CSV table of C-alpha atoms and ligand atoms in Angstrom, one decimal:
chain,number,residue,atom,x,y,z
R,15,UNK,CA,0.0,0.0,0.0
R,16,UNK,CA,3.0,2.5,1.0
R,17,UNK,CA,5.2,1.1,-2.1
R,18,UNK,CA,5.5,3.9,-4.3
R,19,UNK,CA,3.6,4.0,-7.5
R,20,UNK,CA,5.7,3.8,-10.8
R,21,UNK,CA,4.1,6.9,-11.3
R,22,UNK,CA,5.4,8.6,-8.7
R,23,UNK,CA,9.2,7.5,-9.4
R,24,UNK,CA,11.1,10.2,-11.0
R,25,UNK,CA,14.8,10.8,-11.9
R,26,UNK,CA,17.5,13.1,-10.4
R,27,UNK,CA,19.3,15.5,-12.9
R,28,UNK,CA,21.4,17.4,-11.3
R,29,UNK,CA,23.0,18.3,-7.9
R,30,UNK,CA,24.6,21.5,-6.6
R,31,UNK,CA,26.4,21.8,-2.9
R,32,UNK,CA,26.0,25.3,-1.0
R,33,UNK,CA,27.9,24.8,1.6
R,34,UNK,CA,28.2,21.5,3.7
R,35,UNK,CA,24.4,21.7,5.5
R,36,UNK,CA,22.6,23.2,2.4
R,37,UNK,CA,22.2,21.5,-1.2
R,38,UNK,CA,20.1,22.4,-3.9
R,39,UNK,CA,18.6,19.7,-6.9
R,40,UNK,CA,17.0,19.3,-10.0
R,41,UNK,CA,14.5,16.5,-10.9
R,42,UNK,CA,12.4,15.3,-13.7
R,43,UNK,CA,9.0,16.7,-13.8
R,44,UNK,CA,5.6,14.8,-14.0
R,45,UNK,CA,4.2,15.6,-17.6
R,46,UNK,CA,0.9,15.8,-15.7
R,47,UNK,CA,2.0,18.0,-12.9
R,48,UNK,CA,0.8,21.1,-12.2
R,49,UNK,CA,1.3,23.6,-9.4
R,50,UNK,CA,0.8,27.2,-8.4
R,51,UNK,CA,4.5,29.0,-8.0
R,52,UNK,CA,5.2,28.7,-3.9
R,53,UNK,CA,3.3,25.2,-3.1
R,54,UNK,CA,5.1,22.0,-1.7
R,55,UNK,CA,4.8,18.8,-2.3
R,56,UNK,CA,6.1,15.4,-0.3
R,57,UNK,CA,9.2,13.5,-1.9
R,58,UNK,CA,11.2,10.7,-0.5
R,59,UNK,CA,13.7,8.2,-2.2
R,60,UNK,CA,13.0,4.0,-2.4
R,61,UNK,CA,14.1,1.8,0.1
R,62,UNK,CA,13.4,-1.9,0.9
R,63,UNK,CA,11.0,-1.2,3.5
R,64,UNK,CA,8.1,-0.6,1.4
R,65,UNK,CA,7.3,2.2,3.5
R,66,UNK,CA,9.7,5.3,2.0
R,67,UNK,CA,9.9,8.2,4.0
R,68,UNK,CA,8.5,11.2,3.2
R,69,UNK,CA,8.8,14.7,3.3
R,70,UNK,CA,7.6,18.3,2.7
R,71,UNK,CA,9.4,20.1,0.2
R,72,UNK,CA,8.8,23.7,-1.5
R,73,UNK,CA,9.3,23.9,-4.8
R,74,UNK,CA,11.6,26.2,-6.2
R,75,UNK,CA,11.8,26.4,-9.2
R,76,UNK,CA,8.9,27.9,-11.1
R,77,UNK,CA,5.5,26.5,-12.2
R,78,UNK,CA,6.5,27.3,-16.0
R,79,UNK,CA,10.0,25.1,-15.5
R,80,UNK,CA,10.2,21.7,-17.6
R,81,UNK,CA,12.1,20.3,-14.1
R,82,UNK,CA,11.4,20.4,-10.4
R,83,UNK,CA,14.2,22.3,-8.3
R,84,UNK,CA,14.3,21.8,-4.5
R,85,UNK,CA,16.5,23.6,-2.1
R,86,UNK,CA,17.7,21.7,1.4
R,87,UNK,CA,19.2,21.2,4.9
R,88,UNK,CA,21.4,18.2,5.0
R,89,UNK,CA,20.6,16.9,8.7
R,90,UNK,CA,23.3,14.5,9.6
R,91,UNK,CA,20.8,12.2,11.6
R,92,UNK,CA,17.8,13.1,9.0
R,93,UNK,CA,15.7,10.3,8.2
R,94,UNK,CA,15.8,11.4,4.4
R,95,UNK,CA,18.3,14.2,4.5
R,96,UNK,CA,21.3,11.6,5.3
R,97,UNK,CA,20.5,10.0,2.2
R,98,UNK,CA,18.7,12.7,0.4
R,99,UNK,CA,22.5,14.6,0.6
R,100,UNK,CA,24.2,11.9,-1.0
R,101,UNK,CA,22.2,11.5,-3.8
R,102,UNK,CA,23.4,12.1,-7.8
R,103,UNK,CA,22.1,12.7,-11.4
R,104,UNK,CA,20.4,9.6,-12.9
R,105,UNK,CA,19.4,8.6,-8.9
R,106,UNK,CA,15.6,8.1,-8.6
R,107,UNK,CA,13.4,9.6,-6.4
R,108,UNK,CA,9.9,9.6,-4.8
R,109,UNK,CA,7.5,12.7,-5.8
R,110,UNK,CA,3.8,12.6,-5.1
R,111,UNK,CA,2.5,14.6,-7.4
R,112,UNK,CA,-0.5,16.9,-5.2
R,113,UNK,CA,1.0,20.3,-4.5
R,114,UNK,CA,-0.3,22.3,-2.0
R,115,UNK,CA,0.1,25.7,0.5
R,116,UNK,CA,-0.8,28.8,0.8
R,117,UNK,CA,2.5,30.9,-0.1
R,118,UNK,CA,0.4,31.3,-3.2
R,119,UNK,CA,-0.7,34.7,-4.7
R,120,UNK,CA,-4.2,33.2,-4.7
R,121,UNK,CA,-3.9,33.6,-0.8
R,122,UNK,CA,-3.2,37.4,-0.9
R,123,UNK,CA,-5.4,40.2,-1.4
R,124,UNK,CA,-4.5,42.8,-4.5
R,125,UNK,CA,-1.7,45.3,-2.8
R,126,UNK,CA,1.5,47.0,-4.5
R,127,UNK,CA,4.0,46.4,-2.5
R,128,UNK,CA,5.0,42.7,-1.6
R,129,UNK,CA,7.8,41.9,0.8
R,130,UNK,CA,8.6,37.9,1.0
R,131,UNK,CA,10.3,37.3,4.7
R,132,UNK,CA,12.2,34.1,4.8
R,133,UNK,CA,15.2,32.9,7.1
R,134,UNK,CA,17.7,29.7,6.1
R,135,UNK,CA,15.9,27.4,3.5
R,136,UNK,CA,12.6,29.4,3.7
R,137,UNK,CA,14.3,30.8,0.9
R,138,UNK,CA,13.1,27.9,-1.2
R,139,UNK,CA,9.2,28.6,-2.3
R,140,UNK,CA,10.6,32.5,-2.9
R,141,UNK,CA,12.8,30.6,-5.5
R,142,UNK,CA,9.9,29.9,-7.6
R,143,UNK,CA,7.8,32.7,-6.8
R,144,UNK,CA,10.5,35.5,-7.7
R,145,UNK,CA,11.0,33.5,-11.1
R,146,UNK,CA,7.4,33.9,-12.2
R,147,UNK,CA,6.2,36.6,-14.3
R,148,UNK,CA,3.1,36.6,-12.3
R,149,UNK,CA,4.7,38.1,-9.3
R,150,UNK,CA,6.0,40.7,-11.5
R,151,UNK,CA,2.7,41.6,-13.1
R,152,UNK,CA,0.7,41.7,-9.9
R,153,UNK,CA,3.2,44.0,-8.0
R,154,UNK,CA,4.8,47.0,-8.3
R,155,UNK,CA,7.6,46.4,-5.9
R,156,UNK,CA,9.1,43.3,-4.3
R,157,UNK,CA,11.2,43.3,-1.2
R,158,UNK,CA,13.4,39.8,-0.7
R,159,UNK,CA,14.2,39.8,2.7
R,160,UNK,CA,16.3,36.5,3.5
R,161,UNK,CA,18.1,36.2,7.0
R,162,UNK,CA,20.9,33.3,7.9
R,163,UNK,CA,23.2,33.3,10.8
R,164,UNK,CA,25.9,32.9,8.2
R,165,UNK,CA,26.6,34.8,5.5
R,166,UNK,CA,27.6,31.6,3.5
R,167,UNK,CA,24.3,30.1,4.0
R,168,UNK,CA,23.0,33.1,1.7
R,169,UNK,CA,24.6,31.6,-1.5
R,170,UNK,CA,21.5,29.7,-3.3
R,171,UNK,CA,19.7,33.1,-3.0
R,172,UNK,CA,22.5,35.8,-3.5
R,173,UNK,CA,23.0,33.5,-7.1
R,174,UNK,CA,19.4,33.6,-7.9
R,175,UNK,CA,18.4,36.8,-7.5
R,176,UNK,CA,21.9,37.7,-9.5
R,177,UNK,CA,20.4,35.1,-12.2
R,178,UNK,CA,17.0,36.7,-12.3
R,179,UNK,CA,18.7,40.0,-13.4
R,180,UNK,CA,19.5,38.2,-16.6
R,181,UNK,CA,16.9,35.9,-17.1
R,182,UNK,CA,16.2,36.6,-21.0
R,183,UNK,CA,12.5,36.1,-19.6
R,184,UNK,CA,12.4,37.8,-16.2
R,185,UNK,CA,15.2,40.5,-16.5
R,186,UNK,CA,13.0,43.1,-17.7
R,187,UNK,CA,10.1,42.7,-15.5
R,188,UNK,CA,12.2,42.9,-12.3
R,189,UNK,CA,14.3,46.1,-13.2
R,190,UNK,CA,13.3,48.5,-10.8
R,191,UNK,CA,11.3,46.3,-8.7
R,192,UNK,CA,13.1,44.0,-7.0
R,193,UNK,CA,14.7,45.1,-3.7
R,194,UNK,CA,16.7,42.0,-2.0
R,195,UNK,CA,17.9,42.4,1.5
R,196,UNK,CA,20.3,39.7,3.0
R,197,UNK,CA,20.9,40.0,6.4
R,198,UNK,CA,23.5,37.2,8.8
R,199,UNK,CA,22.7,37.5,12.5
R,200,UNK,CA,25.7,35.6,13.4
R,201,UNK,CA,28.6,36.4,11.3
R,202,UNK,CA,29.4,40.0,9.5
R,203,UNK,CA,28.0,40.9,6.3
R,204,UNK,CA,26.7,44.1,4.6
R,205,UNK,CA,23.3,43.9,6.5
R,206,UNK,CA,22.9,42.5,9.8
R,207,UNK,CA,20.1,41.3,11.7
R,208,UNK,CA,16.9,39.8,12.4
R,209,UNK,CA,13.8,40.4,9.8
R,210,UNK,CA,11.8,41.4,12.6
R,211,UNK,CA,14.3,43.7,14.3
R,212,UNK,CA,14.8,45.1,10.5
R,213,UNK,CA,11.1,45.9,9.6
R,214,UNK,CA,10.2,47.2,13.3
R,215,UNK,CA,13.1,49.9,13.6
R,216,UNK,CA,12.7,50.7,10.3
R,217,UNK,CA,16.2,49.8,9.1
R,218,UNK,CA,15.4,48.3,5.8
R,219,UNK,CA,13.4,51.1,4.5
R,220,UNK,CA,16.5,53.1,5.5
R,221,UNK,CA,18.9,50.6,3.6
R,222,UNK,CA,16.7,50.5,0.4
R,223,UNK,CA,15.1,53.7,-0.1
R,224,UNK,CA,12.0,52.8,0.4
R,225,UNK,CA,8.8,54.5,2.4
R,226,UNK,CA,7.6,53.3,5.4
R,227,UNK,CA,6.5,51.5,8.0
R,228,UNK,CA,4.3,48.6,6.3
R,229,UNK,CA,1.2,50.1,5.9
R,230,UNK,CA,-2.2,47.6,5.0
R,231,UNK,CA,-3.3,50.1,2.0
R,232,UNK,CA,-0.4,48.8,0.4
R,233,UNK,CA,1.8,46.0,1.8
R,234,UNK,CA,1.2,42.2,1.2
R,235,UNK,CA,4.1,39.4,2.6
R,236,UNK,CA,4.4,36.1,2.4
R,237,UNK,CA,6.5,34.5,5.6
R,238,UNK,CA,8.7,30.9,5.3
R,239,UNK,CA,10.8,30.3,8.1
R,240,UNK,CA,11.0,28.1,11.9
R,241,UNK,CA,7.7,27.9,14.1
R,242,UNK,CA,9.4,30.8,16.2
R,243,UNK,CA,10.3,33.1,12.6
R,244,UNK,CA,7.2,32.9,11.8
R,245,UNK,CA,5.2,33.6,14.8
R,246,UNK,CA,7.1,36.3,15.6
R,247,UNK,CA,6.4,37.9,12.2
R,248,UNK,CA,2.7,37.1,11.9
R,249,UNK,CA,2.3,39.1,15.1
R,250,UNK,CA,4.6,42.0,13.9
R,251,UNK,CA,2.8,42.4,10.8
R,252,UNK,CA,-0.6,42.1,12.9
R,253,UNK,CA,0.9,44.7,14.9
R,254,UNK,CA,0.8,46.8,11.8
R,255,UNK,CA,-2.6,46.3,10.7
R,256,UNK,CA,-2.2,43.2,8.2
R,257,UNK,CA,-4.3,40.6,8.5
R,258,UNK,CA,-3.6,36.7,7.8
R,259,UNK,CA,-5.1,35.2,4.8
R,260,UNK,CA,-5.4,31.6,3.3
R,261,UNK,CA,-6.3,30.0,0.2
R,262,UNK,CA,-10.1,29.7,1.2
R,263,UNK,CA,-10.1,33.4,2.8
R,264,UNK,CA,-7.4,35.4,1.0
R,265,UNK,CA,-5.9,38.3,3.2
R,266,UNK,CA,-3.0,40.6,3.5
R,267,UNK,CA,-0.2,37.6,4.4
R,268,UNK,CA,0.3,34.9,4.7
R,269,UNK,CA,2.8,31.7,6.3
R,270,UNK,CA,4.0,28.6,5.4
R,271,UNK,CA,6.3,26.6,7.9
R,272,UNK,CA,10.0,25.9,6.1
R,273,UNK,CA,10.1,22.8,8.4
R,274,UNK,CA,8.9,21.6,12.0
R,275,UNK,CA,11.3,21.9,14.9
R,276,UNK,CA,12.1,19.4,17.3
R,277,UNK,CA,9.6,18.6,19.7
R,278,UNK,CA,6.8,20.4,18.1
Z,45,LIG,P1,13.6,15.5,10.0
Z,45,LIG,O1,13.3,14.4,11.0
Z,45,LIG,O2,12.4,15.9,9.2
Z,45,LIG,O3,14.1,16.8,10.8
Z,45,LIG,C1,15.0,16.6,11.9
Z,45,LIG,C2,15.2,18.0,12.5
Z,45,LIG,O4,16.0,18.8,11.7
Z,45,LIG,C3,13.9,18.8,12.7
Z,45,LIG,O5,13.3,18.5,13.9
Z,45,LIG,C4,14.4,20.2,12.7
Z,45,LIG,O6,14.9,20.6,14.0
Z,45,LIG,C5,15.6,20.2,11.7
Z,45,LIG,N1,15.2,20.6,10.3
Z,45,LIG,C6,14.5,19.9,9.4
Z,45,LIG,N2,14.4,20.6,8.3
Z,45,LIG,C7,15.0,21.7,8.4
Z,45,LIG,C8,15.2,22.9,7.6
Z,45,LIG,N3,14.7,22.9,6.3
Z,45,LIG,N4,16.0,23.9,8.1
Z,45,LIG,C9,16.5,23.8,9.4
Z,45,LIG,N5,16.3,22.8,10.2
Z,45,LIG,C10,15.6,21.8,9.8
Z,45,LIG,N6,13.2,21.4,4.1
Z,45,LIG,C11,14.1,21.8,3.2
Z,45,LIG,O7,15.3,21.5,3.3
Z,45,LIG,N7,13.7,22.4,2.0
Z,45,LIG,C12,12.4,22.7,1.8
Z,45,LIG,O8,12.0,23.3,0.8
Z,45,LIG,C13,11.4,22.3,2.8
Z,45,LIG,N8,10.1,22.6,2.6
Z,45,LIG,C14,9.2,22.3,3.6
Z,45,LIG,C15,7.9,22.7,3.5
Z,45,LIG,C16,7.0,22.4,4.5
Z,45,LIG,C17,5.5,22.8,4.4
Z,45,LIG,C18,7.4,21.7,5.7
Z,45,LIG,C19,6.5,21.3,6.8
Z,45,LIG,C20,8.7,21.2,5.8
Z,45,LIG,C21,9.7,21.6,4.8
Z,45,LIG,N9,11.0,21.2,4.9
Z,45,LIG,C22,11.9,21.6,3.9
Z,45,LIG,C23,11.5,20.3,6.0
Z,45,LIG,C24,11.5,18.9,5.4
Z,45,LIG,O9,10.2,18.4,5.4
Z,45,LIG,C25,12.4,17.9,6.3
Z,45,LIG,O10,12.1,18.2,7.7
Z,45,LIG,C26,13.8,18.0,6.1
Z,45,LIG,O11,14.1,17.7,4.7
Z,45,LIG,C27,14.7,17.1,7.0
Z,45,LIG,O12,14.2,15.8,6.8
Z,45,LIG,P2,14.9,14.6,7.6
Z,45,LIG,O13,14.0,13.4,7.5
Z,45,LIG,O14,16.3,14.5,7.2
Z,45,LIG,O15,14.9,15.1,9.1
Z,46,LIG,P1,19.4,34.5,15.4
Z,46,LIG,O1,20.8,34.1,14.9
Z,46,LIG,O2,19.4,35.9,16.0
Z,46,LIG,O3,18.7,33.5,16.2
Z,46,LIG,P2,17.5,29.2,12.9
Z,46,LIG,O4,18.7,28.6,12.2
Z,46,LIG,O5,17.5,29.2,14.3
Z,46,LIG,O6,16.2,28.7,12.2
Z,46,LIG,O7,17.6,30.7,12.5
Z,46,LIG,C1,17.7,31.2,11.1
Z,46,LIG,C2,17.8,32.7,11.1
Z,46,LIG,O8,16.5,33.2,11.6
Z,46,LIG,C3,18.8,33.2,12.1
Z,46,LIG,O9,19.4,34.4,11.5
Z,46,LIG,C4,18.0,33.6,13.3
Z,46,LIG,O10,18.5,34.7,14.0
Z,46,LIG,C5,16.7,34.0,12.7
Z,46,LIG,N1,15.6,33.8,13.6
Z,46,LIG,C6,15.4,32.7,14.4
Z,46,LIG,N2,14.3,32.8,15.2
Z,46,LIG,C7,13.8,34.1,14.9
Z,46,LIG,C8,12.6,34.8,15.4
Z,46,LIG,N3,11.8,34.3,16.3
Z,46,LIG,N4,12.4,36.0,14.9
Z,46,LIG,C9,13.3,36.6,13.9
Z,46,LIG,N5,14.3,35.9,13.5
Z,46,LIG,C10,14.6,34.7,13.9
């Protein structure tokens, strides 16, 4: 009953190392997939057991992409990441193909101004989202605000948002637009500190030029980071008048977890 599906089986093609806790990888796509830009789905790789496991993964790469790309931890006890790490083109791997979540721009309300908040592999549903055209068309500004403790850990995103700039198909929709603000809490780097420290002292509007506070006439987020992150934030931006939204009640933001802690 748990034994994957043939349909389900798909095919590694290719494999890039971050740093030595954070990889990033490309997989074959389902010809019947379809997804909205900033949904997950489960994946897992075969084993004997007949029972794989399985786990949530954004998707990063965007809904128009003929692959999948995920972004992730390596967790050196992990019941997938230990082998999930190891893994290399032409490796199979289990996808079950029902996306879901509510990082979605179905989830949000119209507004102008959209700020994604993400710390450590949060970054990875703002991989697909910043890479389709539809986030471009439905807002006039974006603010990319990713936080790490180390300023190593930044790398997937620092290349990707230096890629988007010249994307044949999304270089000319983001010029002028996109405003991407790395910060390391841990280690030195040109910005420092936490996302909410940032947006309550008003530091990033200082950094980027941009007007301020967050205002609900205007600003929409979407929020990917620990249980903590994003509690923290949800009541920051209520704190500012936004309300929560979902895919059933859309609303000014909304939050996806980027993984459960321990003991939650
Ligand atoms: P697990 O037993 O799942 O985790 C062991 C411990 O490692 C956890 O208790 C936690 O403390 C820590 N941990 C797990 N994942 C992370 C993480 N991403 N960052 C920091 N610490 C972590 N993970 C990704 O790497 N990329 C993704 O795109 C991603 N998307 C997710 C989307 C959703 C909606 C959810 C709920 C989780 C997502 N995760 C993602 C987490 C993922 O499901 C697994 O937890 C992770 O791959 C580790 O699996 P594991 O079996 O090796 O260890
Ligand atoms: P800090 O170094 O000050 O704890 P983690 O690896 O613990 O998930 O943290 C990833 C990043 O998110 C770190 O830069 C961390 O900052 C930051 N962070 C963790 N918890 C929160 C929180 N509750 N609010 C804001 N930022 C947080």
């Amino acid at each position: 009953m748990n034994q994957p599906l043939r349909t389900d089986l798909q095919t590694i093609t290719q494999v890039t190392h971050w740093t030595d806790a954070l990889f990033s990888f490309r997989v074959t796509r389902p010809a019947s997939l379809r997804f909205r830009s900033g949904e997950f789905v489960m994946i897992g790789l075969p084993d004997q057991t007949g029972k794989p496991v399985l786990r949530a993964y954004s998707i990063a790469s965007p809904s128009w992409d003929d692959e999948l790309e995920f972004y992730s931890i390596k967790v050196p006890d992990g019941p997938l990441t230990s082998r999930l790490q190891h893994v290399q083109p032409g490796d199979p791997i289990i996808l079950r193909p029902k996306p879901v979540g509510t990082l979605v721009h179905d989830a949000l309300t119209p507004g102008h101004r959209l700020w994604m908040l993400a710390t450590g592999t949060g970054f990875a549903p703002f991989a697909s989202l910043l890479r389709d055209p539809d986030t471009w068309e439905r807002n006039e500004r974006v603010v990319m605000m990713h936080t790490c403790r180390q300023a190593d850990e930044l790398a997937y995103g620092r290349r990707l948002i230096e890629d988007l700039h010249n994307d044949p198909l999304i270089g000319e929709l983001v010029q002028g637009k996109l405003f991407y603000y790395p910060t390391t809490t841990r280690e030195p780097s040109p910005y420092r500190g936490r996302i909410t420290d940032n947006l309550s002292s008003g530091q990033v509007f200082a950094d980027l030029a941009l007007p301020g506070p967050l205002d609900p006439a205007i600003d929409r987020a979407m929020v990917c980071g620990s249980l903590a992150f994003n509690k923290d934030v949800a009541a920051l931006l209520d704190s500012f008048g936004l309300s929560e939204g979902s895919n059933a009640s859309p609303g000014d933001f909304v939050v996806e977890k980027a993984f459960v802690g321990d003991g939650v």
